[in-house]
Coordinates of C-alpha atoms in Angstrom, one line a residue:
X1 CA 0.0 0.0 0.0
X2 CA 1.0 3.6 -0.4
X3 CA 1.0 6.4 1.9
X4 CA -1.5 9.2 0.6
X5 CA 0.8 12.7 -0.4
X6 CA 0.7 15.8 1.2
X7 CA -1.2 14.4 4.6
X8 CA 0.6 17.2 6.8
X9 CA -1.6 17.7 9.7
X10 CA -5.2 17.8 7.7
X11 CA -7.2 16.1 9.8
X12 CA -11.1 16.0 10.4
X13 CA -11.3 20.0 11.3
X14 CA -10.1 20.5 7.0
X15 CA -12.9 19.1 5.9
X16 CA -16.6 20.1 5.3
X17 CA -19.2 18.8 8.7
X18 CA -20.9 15.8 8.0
X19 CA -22.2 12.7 9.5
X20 CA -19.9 9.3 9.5
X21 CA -21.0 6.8 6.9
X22 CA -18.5 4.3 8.3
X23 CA -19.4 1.6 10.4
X24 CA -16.7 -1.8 10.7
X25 CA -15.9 -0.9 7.3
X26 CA -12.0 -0.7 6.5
X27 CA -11.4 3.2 6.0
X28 CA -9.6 3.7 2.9
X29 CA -5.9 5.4 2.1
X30 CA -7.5 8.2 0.6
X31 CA -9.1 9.3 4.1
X32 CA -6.6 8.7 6.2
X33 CA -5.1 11.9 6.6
X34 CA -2.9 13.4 10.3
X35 CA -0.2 12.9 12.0
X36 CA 0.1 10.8 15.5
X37 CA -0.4 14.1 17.3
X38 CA -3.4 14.4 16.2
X39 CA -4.3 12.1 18.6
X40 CA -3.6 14.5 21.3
X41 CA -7.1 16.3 20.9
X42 CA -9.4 13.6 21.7
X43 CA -7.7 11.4 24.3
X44 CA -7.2 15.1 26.1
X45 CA -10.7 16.2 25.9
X46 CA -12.0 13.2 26.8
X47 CA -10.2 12.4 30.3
X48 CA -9.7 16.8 31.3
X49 CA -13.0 16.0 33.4
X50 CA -12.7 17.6 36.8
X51 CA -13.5 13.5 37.5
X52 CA -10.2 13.3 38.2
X53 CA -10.1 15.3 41.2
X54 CA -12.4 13.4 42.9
X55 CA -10.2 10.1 42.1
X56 CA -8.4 11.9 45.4
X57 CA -10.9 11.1 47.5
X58 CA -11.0 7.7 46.0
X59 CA -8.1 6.5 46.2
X60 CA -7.7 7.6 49.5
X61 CA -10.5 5.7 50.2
X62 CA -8.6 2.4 50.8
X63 CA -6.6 3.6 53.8
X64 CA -3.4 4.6 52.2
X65 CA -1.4 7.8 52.8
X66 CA -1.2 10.6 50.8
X67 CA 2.1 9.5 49.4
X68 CA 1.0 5.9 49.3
X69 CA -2.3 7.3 47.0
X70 CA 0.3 9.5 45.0
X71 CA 2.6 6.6 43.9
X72 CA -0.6 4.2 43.2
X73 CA -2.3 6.9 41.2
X74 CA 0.8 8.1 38.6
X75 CA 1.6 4.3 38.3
X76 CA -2.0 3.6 37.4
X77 CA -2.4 6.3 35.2
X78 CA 0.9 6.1 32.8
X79 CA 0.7 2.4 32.7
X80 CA -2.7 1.5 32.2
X81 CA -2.7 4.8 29.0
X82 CA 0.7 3.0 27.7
X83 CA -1.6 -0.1 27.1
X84 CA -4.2 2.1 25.0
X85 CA -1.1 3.4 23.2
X86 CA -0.2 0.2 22.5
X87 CA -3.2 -0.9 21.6
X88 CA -3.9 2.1 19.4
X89 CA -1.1 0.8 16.7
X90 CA -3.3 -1.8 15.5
X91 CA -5.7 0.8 14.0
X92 CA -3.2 2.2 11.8
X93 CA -2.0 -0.8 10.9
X94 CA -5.7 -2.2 9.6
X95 CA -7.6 0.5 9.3
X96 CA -10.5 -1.1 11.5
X97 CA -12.0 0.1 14.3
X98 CA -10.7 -1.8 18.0
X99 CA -13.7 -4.7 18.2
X100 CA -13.1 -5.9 14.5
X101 CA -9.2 -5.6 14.6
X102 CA -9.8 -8.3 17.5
X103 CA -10.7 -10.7 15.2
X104 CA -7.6 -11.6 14.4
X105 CA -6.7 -12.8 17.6
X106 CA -11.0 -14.3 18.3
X107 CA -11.8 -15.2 14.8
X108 CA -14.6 -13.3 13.0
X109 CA -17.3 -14.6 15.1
X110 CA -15.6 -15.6 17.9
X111 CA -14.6 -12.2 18.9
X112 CA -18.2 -11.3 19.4
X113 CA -18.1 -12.5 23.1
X114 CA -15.4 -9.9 23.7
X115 CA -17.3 -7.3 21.8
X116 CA -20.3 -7.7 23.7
X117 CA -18.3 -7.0 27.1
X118 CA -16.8 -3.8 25.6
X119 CA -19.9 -2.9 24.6
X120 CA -21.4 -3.2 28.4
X121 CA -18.4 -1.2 29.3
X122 CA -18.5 1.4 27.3
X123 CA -22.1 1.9 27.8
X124 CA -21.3 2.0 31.7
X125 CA -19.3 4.4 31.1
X126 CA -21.2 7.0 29.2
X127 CA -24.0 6.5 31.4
X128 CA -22.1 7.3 34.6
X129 CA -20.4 10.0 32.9
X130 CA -23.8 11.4 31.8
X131 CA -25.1 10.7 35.5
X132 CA -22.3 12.5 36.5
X133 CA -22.9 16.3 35.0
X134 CA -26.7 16.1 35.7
X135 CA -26.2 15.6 39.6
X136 CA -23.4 18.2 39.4
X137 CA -25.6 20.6 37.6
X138 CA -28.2 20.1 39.5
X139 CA -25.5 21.2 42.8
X140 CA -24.6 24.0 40.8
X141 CA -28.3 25.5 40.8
X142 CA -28.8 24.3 44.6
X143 CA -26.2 26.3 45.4
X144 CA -27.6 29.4 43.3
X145 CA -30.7 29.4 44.2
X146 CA -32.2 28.6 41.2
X147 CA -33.9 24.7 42.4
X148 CA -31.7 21.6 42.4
X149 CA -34.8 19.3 42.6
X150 CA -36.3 17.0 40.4
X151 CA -37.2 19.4 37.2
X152 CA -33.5 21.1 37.5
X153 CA -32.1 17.5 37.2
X154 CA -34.3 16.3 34.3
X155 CA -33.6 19.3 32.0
X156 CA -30.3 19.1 32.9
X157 CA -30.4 15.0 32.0
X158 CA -31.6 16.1 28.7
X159 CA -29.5 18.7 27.7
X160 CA -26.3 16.4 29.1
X161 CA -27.9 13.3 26.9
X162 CA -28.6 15.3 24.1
X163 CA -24.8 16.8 23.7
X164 CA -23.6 13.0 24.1
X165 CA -26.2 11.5 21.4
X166 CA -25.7 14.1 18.7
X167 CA -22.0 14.1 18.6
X168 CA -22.1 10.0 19.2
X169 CA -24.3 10.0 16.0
X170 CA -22.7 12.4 13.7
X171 CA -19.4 10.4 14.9
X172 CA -15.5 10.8 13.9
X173 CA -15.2 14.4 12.4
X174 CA -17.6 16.3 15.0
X175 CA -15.9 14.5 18.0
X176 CA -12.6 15.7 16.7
X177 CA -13.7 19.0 16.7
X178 CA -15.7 19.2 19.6
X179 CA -12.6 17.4 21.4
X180 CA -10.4 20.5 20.1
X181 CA -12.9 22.9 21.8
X182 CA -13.4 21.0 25.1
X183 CA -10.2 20.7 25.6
X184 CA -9.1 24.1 25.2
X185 CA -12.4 25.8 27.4
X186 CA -12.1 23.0 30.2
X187 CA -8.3 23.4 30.7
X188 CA -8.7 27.0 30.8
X189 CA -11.5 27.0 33.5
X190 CA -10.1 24.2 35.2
X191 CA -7.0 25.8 36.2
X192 CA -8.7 28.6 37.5
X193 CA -10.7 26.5 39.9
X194 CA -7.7 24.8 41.4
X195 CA -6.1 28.4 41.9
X196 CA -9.2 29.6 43.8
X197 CA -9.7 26.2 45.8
X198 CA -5.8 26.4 46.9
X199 CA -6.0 27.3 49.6
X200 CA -8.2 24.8 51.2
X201 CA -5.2 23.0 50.9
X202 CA -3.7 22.3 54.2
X203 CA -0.5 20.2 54.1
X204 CA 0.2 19.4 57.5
X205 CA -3.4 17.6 57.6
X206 CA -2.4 15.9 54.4
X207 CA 1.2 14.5 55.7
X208 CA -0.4 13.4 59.0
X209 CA -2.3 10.8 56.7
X210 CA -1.0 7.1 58.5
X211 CA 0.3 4.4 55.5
X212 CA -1.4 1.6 54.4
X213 CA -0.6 -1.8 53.9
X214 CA 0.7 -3.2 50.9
X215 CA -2.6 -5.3 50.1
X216 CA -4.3 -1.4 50.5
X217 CA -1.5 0.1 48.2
X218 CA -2.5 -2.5 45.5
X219 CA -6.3 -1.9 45.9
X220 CA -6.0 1.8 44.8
X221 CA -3.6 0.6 42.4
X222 CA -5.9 -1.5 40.4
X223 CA -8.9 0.7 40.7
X224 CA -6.6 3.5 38.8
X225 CA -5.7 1.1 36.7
X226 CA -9.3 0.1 36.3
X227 CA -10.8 4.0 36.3
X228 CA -8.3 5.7 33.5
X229 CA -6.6 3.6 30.9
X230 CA -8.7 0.4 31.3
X231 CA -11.6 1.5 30.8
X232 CA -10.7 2.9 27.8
X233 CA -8.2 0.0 26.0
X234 CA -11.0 -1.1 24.3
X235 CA -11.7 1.7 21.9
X236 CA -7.9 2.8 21.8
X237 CA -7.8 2.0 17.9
X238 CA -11.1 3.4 16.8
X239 CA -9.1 7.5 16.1
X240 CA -5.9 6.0 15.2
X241 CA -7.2 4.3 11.9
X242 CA -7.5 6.9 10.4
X243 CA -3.9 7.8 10.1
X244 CA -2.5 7.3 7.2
X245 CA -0.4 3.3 7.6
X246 CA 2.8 4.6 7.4
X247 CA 2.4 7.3 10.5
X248 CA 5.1 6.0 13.1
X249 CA 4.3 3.3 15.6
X250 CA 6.1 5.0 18.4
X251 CA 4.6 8.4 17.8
X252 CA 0.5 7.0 18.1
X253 CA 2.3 5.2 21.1
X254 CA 3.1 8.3 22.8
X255 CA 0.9 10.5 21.6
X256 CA -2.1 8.5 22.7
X257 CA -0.5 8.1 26.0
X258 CA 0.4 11.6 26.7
X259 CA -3.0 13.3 25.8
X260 CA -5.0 10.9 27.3
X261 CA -2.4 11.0 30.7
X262 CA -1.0 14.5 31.3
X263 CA -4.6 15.6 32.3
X264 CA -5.5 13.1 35.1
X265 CA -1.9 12.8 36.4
X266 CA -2.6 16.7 37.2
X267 CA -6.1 16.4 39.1
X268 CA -4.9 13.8 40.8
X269 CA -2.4 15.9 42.8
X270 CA -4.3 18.9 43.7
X271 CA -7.1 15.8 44.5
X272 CA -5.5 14.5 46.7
X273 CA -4.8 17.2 48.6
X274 CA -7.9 18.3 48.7
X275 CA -9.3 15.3 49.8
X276 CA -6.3 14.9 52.2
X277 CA -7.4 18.5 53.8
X278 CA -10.6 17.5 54.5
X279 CA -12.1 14.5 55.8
X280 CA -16.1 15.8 55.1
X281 CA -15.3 16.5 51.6
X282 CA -13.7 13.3 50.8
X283 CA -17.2 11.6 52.1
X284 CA -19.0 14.0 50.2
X285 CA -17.3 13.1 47.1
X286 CA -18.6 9.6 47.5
X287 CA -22.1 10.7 47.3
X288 CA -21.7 13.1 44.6
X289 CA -18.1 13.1 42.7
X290 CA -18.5 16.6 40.9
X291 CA -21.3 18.3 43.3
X292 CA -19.1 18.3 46.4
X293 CA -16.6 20.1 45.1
X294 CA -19.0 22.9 44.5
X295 CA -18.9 23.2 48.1
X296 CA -15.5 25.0 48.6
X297 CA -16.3 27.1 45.6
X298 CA -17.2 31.2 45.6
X299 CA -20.5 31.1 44.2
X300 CA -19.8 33.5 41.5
X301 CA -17.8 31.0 40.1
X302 CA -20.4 28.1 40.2
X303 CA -21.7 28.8 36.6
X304 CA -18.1 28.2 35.2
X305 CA -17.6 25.2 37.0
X306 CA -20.7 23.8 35.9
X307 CA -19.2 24.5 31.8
X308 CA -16.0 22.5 33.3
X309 CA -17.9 19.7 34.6
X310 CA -20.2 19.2 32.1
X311 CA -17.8 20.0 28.9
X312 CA -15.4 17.6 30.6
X313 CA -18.1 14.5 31.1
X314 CA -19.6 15.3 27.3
X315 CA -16.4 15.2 26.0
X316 CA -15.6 11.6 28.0
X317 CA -19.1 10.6 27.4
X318 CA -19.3 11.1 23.4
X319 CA -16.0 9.2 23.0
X320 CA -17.7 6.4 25.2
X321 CA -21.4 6.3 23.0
X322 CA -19.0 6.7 19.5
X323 CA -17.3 3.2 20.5
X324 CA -19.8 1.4 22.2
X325 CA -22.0 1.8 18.8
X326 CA -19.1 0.5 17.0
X327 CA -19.0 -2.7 19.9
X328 CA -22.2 -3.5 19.4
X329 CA -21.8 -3.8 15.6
X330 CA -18.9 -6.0 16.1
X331 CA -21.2 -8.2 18.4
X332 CA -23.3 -8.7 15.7
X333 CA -25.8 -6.3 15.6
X334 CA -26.8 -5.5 11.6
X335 CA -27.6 -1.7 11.3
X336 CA -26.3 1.5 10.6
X337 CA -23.4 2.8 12.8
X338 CA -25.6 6.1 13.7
X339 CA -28.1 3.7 14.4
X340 CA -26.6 2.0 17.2
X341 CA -25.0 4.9 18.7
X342 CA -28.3 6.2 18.7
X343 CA -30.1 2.6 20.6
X344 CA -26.8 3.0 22.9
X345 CA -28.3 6.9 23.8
X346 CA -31.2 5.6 24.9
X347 CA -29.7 3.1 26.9
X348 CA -27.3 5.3 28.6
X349 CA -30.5 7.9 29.5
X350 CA -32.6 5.3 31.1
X351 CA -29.4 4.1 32.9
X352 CA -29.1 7.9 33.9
X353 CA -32.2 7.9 35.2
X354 CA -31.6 5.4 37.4
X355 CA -28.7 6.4 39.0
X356 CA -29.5 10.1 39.4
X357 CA -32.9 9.5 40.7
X358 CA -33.3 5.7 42.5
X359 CA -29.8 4.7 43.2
X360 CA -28.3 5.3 46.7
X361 CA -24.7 4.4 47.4
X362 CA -22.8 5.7 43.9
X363 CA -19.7 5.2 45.1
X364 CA -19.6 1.1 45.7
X365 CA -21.8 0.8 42.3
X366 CA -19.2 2.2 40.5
X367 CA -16.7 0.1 41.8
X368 CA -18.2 -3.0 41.8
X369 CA -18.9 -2.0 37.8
X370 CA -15.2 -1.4 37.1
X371 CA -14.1 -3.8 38.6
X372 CA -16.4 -6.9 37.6
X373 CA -15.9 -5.9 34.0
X374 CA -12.6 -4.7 34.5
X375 CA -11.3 -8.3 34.6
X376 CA -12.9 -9.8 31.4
X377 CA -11.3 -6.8 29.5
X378 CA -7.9 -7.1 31.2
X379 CA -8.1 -10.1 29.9
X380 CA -9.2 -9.3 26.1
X381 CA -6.3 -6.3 26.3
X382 CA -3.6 -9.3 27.3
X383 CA -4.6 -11.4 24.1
X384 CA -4.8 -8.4 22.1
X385 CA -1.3 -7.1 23.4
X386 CA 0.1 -10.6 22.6
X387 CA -1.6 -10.7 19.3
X388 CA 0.1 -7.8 18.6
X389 CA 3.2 -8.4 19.8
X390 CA 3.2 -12.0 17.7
X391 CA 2.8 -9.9 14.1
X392 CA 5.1 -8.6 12.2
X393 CA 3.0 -7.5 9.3
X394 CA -0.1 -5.3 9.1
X395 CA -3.6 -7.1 9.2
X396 CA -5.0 -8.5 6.0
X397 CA -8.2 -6.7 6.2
X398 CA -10.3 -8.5 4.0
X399 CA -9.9 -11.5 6.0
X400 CA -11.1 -9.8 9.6
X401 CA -14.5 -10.1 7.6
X402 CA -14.2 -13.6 6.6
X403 CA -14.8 -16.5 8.7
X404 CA -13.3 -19.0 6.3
X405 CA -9.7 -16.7 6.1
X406 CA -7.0 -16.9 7.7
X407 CA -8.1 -15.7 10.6
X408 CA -10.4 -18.5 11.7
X409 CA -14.2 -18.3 12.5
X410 CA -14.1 -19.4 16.2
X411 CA -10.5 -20.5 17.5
X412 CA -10.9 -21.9 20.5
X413 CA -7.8 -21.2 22.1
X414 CA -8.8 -17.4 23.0
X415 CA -12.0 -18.0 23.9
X416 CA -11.0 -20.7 26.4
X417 CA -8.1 -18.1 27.9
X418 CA -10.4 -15.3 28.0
X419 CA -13.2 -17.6 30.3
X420 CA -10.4 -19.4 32.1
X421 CA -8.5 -15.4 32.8
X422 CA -11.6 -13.8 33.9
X423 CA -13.0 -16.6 35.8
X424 CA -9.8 -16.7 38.3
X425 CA -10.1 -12.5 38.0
X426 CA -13.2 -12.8 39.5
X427 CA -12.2 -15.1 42.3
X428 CA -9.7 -13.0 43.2
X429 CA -12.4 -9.4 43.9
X430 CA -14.5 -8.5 46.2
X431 CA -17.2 -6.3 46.0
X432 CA -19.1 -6.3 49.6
X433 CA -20.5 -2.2 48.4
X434 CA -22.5 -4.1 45.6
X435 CA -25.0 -6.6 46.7
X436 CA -25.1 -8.1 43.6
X437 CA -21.7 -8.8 43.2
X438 CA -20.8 -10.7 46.7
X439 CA -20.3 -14.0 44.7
X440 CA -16.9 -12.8 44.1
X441 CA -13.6 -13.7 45.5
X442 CA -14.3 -16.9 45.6
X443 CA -10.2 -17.9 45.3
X444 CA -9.3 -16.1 48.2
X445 CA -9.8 -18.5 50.5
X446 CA -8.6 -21.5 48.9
X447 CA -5.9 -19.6 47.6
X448 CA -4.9 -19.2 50.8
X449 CA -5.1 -15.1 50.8
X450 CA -7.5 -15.1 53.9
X451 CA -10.9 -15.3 52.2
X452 CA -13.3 -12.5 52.0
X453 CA -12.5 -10.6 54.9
X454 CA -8.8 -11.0 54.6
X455 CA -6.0 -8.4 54.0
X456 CA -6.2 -9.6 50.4
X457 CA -10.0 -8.7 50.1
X458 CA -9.7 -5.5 48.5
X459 CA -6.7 -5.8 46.6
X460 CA -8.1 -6.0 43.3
X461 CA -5.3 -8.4 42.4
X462 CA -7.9 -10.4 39.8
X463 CA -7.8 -7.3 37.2
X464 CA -3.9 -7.9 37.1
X465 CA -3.9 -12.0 37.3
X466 CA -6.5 -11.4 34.0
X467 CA -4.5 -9.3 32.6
X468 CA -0.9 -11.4 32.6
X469 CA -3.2 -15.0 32.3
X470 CA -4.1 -13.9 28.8
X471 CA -0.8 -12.2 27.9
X472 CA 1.7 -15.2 29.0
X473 CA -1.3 -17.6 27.8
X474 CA -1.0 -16.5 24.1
X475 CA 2.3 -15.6 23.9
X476 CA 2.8 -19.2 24.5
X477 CA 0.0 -20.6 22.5
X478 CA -0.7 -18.1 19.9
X479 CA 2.7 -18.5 18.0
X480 CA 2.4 -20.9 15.8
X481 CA -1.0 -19.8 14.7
X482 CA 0.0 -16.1 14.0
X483 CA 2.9 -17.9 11.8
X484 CA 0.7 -19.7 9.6
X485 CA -1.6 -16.6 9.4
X486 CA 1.3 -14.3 7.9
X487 CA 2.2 -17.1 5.9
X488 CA -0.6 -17.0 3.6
X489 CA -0.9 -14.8 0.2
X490 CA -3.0 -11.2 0.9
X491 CA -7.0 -12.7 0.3
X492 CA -9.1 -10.5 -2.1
X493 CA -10.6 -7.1 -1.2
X494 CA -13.8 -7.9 0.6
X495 CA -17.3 -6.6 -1.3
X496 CA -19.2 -3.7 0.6
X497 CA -21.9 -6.5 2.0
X498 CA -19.1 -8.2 4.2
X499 CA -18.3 -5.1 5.9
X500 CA -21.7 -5.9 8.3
X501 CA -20.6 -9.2 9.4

């Protein structure tokens, strides 16, 4: 293949506004136009949300000092991006989005399983997100005086849901404009509410924070790991496909990893400390992530701050509903890309509802979400990092859309590593917050890790075992397989009906 001339930096903001036609479809040389940092924009936009100050107050939630919480967060963070960096070089090497470059690790129908899981977590995601800016708007107008109750929050539901739907509809060129613009307005506005919170800062109440044990340090670790980069792994090709293929590996590597990093790394800190200074707004954050930090907030500011908020949990949010539509294709669903992102929309607002006006305890929900399908798709990223590692040539791409090529239909070996990876994930997690999810950590006990209640409880360590189960699993037995697969002569250039299987 050869590289289109004159790319330069045009990107999506060069061309005239229009709605994505492309679903799983292969996107062509002639559209593949950027640079790696490009990529900046939308990993940026997407994790600026002032979320990431109230990841303070979570992390310090498992009992670990303030330097304890710092070293689990940073470590979190950079790693678990460097995954979606990594990750992010299979799209410019096939030209696919994430769930249908899969396939050549799953088969063409086998990797539906996996699909299916990323799309759950991607519509988790949006929903809380969405969730998110509608309780913190409806703070923001509490605090004014203008009603917080029930009417505030469902206008503000709609007008949060409708931002998310329309840009998850109209797909790849408004999201990498709106990403430009969110970034820019939330940075801005962000920094100034850390300068005028500052001094709520009190560092001697921060250092006086006792340690944690190790098994605590590793908790917070995880759920980092779980919160940023994880969550996120599974849509970390769907922007850089459309680079053009000879754009260099290391620079959609780093470039991925530093926009979608440098951000949360920042909150984190001031976070921290802001959590560290006061005991009653860490609670509070619990309740309401983005609402309690209203409360330290001059109130002529509280209009701006609820632009940051809800700018920064659109701009997570549309990223979230743009690749869960794609998931749900690749699971098998036959209908137009728009047309899923739009089913996923009304998904995500009746999943709103729910937790803005019925749900109690937010905090141990959303754990016991990130972390239950946090270890299925550690598990999918360790065969996909393997996979990846294992090539050395770019994917034949008519044959992700064949289940007779060389890629397979239903390998078993994947399928049996993802079940076996996630099934000793789960036995290795507890979730007490989550009534639904006390079945888990079944392996602590005959593991010898002091069953449910033991120091190991709340480790986490199941997202990591996942993880390395399914790396070292097909690095191992993946091979030969991947051998034969690049042995094979380039198969034909599929017809436009095989793009919807």
């Amino acid at each position: 293949m050869t590289r289109p001339q004159d790319s330069g930096d045009e990107g999506p903001a060069d061309r005239p506004l229009r709605m994505e036609t492309h679903g799983l479809d292969v996107i062509r040389d002639a559209e593949r136009k950027g640079t790696p940092r490009t990529l900046f924009w939308p990993w940026f936009g997407a994790n600026v949300s002032v979320l990431g100050l109230s990841y303070g107050a979570f992390a310090l939630g498992f009992g670990i000092s303030f330097w304890q919480a710092l070293a689990a967060g940073v470590l979190g963070i950079a790693v678990s991006f460097l995954l979606c960096g990594f990750v992010a070089v299979a799209g410019k090497r096939g030209s696919a989005p994430t769930m249908v470059l899969s396939r050549a690790a799953y088969g063409v129908r086998g990797n539906r399983l996996p699909s299916l899981v990323s799309w759950m977590l991607t519509v988790g995601w949006e929903t809380v997100l969405v969730a998110l800016a509608t309780m913190a708007t409806a703070t923001v107008f509490g605090r004014l005086g203008w009603g917080g109750g029930t009417g505030t929050q469902a206008v503000a539901l709609a007008v949060v849901a409708a931002l998310t739907v329309v840009g998850g509809v109209m797909g790849f060129d408004l999201i990498m404009r709106l990403q430009t613009w969110i970034t820019l307005i939330t940075g801005l506005l962000t920094v100034v509410y850390i300068a005028l919170v500052a001094d709520h800062v009190h560092w001697d109440t921060v250092g006086a924070i006792p340690s944690g044990s190790a098994q605590q340090l590793i908790g917070a670790l995880v759920f980092m790991m779980t919160g940023f980069g994880l969550g996120w792994v599974n849509a970390a090709a769907d922007y850089s496909r459309y680079l053009p293929r000879g754009s260099s590996g290391r620079g959609v590597i780093g470039w991925t990893a530093f926009g979608a990093s440098v951000a949360p790394l920042f909150l984190l800190v001031f976070g921290l400390l802001l959590a560290g200074s006061s005991p009653e707004l860490s609670k509070a954050v619990a309740a309401d992530p983005i609402g309690a930090l209203t409360t330290i907030l001059p109130t002529w500011f509280l209009v701006p701050f609820a632009v940051v908020a809800v700018l920064g949990l659109v701009g997570g949010a549309v990223l979230d509903i743009y690749s869960s539509g794609l998931a749900l294709l690749a699971a098998g669903l036959r209908v137009p890309r728009y047309l899923a992102a739009l089913l996923d929309g009304v998904l995500m607002i009746a999943g709103s509802v729910y937790i803005v006006f019925f749900a109690g305890d937010f905090l141990g929900q959303f754990m016991g979400f990130l972390t239950t399908l946090g270890v299925p798709v550690a598990a999918w990223c360790g065969i996909m990092l393997a996979d990846l590692a294992l090539r050395r040539r770019d994917y034949d791409e008519g044959d992700l859309y064949r289940p007779h090529g060389r890629y397979g239909d239903v390998p078993p070996v994947p399928l049996v590593l993802t079940l076996t990876a996630t099934a000793v994930g789960w036995g290795l997690v507890t979730n007490t917050a989550a009534d639904w999810l006390t079945w888990q950590g079944y392996l602590l006990g005959p593991l010898g890790l002091g069953g449910k209640d033991g120091a190991w409880a709340y480790a986490n360590l199941g997202v990591l075992a996942a993880l390395v189960l399914a790396f070292l699993g097909t690095l191992l037995l993946s091979g030969g397989r991947v051998r034969d697969q690049e042995g094979r002569a380039p198969g034909p250039v599929p017809d436009e009906g095989a793009y919807r299987s």
